[in-house]
Every structure is written in structure tokens, then in C-alpha cells.
Tab-separated table of C-alpha atoms in Angstrom:
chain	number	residue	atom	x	y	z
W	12	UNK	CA	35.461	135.096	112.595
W	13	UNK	CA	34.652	137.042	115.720
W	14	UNK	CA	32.243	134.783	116.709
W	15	UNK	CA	34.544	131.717	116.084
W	16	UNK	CA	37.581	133.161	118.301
W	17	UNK	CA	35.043	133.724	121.449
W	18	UNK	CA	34.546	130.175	121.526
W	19	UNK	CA	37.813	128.678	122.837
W	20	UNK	CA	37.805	131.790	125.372
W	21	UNK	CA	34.368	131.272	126.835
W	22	UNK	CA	35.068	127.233	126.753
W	23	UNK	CA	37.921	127.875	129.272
W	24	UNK	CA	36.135	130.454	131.531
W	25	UNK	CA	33.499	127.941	131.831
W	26	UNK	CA	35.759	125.124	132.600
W	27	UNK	CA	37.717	127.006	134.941
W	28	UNK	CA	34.964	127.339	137.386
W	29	UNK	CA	35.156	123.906	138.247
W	30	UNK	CA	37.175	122.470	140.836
W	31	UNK	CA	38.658	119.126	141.880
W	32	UNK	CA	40.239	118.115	144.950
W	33	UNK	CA	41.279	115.098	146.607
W	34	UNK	CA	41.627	115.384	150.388
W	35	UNK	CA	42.310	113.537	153.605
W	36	UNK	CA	40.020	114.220	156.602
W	37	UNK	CA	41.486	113.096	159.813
W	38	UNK	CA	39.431	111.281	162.374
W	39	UNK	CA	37.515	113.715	164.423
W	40	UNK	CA	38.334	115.992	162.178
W	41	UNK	CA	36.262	118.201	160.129
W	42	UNK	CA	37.491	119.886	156.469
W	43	UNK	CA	35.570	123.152	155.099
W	44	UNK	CA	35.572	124.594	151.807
W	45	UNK	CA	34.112	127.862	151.109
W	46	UNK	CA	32.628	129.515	147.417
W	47	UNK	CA	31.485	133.575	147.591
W	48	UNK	CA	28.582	133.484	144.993
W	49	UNK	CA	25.300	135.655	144.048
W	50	UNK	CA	21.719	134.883	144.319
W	51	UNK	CA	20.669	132.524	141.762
W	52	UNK	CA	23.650	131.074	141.256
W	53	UNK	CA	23.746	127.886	139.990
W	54	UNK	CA	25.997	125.321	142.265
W	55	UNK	CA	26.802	121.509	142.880
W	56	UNK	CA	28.752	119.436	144.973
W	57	UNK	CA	29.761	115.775	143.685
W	58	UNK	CA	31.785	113.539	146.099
W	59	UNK	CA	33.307	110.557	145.972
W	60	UNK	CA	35.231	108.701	149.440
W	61	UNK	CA	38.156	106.952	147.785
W	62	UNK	CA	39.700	105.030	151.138
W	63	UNK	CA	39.355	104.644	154.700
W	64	UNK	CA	37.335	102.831	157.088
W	65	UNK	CA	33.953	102.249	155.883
W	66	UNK	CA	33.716	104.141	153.292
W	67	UNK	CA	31.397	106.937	154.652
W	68	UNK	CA	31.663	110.917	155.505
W	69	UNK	CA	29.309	113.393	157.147
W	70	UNK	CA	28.468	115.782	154.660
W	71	UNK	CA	27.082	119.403	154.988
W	72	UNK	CA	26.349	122.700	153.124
W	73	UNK	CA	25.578	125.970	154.568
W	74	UNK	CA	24.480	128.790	153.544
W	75	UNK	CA	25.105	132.492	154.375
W	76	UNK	CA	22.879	133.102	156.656
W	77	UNK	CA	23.885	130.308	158.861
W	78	UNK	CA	20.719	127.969	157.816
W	79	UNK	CA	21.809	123.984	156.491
W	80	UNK	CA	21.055	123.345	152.726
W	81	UNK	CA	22.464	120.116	152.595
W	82	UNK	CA	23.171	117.428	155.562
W	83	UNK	CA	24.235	113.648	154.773
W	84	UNK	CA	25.765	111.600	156.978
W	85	UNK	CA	27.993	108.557	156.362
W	86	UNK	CA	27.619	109.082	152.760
W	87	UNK	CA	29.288	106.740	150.379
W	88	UNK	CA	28.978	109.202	147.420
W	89	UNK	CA	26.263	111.450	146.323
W	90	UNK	CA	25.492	114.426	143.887
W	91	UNK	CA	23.713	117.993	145.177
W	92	UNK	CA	22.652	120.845	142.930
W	93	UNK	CA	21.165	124.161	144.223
W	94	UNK	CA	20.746	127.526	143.485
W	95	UNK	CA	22.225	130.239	145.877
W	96	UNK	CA	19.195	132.184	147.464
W	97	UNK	CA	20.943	134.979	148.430
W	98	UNK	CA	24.345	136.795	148.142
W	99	UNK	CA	27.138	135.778	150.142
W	100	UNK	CA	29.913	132.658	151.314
W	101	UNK	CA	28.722	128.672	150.807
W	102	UNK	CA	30.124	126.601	152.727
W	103	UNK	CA	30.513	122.641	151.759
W	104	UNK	CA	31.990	120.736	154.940
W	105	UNK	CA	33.009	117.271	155.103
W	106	UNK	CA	33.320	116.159	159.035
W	107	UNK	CA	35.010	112.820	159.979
W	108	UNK	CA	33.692	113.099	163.964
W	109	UNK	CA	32.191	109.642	163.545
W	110	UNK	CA	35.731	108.026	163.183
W	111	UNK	CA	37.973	107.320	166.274
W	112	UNK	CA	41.387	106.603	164.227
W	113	UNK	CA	40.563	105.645	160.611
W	114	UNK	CA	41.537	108.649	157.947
W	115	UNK	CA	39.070	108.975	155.167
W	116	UNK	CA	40.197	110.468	151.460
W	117	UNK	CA	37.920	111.912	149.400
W	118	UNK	CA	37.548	113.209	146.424
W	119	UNK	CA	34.979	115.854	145.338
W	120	UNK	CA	34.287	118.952	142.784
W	121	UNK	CA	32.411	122.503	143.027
W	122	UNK	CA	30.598	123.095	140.175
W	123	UNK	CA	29.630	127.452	140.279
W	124	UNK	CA	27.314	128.444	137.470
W	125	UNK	CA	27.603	131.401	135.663
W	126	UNK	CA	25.322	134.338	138.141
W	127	UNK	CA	22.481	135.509	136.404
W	128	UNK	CA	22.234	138.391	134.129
W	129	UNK	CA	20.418	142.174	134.486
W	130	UNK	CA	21.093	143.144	131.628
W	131	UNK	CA	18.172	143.790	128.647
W	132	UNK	CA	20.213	142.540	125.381
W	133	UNK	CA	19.069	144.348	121.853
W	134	UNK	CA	19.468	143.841	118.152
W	135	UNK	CA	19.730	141.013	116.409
W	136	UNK	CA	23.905	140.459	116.362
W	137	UNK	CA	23.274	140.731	120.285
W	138	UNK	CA	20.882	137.709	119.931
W	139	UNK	CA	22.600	135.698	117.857
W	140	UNK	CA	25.922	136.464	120.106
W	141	UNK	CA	23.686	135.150	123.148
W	142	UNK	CA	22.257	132.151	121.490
W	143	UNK	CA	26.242	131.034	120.834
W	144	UNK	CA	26.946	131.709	124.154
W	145	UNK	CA	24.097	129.406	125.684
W	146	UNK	CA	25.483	126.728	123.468
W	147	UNK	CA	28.837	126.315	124.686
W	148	UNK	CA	27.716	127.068	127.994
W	149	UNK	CA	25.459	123.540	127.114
W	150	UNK	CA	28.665	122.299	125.643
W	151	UNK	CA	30.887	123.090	128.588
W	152	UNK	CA	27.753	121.300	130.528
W	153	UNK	CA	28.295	118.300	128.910
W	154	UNK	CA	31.858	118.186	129.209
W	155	UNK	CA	31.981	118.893	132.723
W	156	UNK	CA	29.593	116.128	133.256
W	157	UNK	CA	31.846	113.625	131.120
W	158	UNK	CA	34.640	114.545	133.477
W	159	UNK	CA	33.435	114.344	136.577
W	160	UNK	CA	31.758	110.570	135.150
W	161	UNK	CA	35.410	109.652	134.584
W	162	UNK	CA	36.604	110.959	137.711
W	163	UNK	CA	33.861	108.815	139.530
W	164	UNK	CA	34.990	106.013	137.469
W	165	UNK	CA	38.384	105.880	138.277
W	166	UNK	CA	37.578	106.087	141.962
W	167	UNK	CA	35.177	103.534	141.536
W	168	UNK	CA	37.976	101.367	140.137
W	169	UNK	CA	40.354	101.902	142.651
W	170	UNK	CA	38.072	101.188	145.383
W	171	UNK	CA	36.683	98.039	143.640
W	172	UNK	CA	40.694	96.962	142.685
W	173	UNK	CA	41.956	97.629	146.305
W	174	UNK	CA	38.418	95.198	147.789
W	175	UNK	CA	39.416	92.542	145.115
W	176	UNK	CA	43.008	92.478	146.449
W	177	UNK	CA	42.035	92.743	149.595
W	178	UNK	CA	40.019	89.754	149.004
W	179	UNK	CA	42.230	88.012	147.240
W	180	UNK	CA	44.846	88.239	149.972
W	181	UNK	CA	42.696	86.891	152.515
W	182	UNK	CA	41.527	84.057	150.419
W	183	UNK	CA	45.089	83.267	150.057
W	184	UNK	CA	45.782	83.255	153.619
W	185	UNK	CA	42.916	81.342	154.402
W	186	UNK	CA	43.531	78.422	151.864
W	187	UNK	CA	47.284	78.317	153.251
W	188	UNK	CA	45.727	77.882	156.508
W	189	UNK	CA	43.541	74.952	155.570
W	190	UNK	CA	46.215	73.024	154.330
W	191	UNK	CA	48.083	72.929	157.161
W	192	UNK	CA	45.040	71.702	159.088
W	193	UNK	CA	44.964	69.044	156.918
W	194	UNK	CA	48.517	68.386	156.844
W	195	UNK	CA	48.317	68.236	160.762
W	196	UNK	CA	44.969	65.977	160.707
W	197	UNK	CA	46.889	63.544	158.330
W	198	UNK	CA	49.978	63.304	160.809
W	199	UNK	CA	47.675	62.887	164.039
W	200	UNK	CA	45.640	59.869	161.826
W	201	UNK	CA	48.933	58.456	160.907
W	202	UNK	CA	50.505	58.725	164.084
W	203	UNK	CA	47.046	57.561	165.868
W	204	UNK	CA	46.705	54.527	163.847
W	205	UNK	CA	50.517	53.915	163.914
W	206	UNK	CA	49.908	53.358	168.062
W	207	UNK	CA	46.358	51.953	167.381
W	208	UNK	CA	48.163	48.413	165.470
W	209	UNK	CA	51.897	48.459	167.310
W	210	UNK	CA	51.940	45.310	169.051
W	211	UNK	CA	53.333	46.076	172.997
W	212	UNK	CA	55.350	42.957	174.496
W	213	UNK	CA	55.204	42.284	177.780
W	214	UNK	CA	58.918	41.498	179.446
């Protein structure tokens, strides 16, 4: 019964080290985001630009000592996992410098791992304890990875939905536009061919 309550507890410490956000970066702009983690940490960064421009954002992760983990630039989307080699602040920075008015909106999570363990576990209940543990932590896992899949997805439909009315619109335009070429192309023949047969008199 013990073992049975721990489970909904650990689920939502696990869960609630993972983080969401939508944001808008500004053009010339640059947005930073900072986790304080220990070595051997596992981490991620998933991202996702929902709207602006071209779709595309400079992406970069630092670590502590100043040194670049990570460096994209005008990334669509993408997915980075790393370990932390060595104590300290992350940094994940998304820099719109390339853009000289267009806003960009994107959407991203921080996944932190749980920091790894000095401790020499003994007995058998203490096994047993840790072998429940790693499965929800598998568990949580999974369901952090079906979350973030429907989070992509949604994006993903909203950018798709917003090019297919976009699309749409234009298509519109463009059809209204050829009919009244041909509605002006029809007059001029009419007209041309009206003049062409009219029989002048000469007085």
C-alpha cells in the first residue's frame, strides 16, 4: 500500500520538471532562458516556431563555463538532448538578429532529468523500492514524450491550417482577377469588331 501511494507522488515530481512556453522574439531581438542543474544531468530542448516570417530562429545552448553546446541557426524545429558536464546555470537562447521587422513565436519545452544519485542502496525492500521508481520514471518518459508529440502536432496544424488559408486566399484573389481580364478582353473584342463591320458614310 506504501508502495502504491508513492506512485501518484513521484508521477507529478517527474512531470513537474518539464516546462512549456510559448514566446514571441522580437526582430533583433534575442530571448534567454536559464536551468541551474548538476553534472550528469540529464536535459533536452524541443522547439517548435509557430509564426512569423520564414519560419526559422537562431538557436543556442551554453554551458557554465561559457563554452557553446548547441548552435542552430534558422531552425525550423529540432530536438537536443545532453547531459550537463559540470555543475552550474544552462542557458538555452533563441536570437531573432537575422530578422529586420518580422516577430517570430515559438514554442518550446525543457526537459531536466532527475541528477544522479551517490548514494549505495541496501536490502532487498530498498531494491525493490528502486526498481518501482525506475519504472515510473520510464513511465513519466513516455508520457512526457506523448505530450510534447501532441504539442508538436498541434503546432504543426496550425502552421499547415494558416499556409492552406493563406493559399486559399490568394487563389481566390487570383481567380477574381482573371475574370475580369477576361471580362475586359471580351468588351475590347466586342467593341473592336463592333468598329471593324460599322459601315462610315461619307456626307
Amino acid at each position: 500500500m506504501y508502495k502504491l501511494s508513492l506512485v501518484p507522488l513521484l508521477l507529478a515530481s517527474l512531470m513537474s520538471q518539464v516546462e512549456s512556453y510559448f514566446i514571441t522574439v522580437d526582430a533583433h531581438a534575442e530571448e534567454c532562458f536559464f536551468d541551474k542543474v548538476k553534472s550528469g544531468t540529464k536535459m533536452g530542448l524541443m522547439f517548435e516556431v509557430a509564426e512569423g516570417g520564414f519560419l526559422d530562429i537562431d538557436v543556442r545552448i551554453v554551458g557554465p563555463d561559457g563554452k557553446t553546446i548547441h548552435q542552430g541557426e534558422r531552425e525550423s524545429n529540432g530536438k537536443y538532448t545532453f547531459a550537463a558536464h559540470m555543475d552550474g546555470v544552462y542557458q538555452y537562447c533563441f536570437s531573432n538578429q537575422m530578422s529586420t521587422m518580422t516577430p517570430k513565436i515559438v514554442m518550446f519545452s525543457m526537459d531536466i532529468g532527475d541528477a544522479p544519485s551517490d548514494a549505495t542502496n541496501e536490502g532487498e525492500d530498498e531494491a525493490s523500492h528502486n526498481k518501482l521508481e525506475d519504472m515510473i520514471k520510464e513511465l513519466s518518459t513516455a508520457l512526457t514524450g506523448v505530450k510534447h508529440e501532441q504539442e508538436y502536432m498541434q503546432v504543426r496544424d496550425r502552421i499547415h491550417r494558416a499556409i492552406n488559408e493563406n493559399t486559399n486566399s490568394r487563389v481566390v484573389m487570383w481567380s477574381f482577377f482573371e475574370a475580369l481580364v477576361l471580362v475586359a478582353m471580351t468588351l475590347g473584342q466586342i467593341y473592336y469588331l463592333k468598329r471593324f463591320f460599322e459601315v462610315r458614310r461619307v456626307v
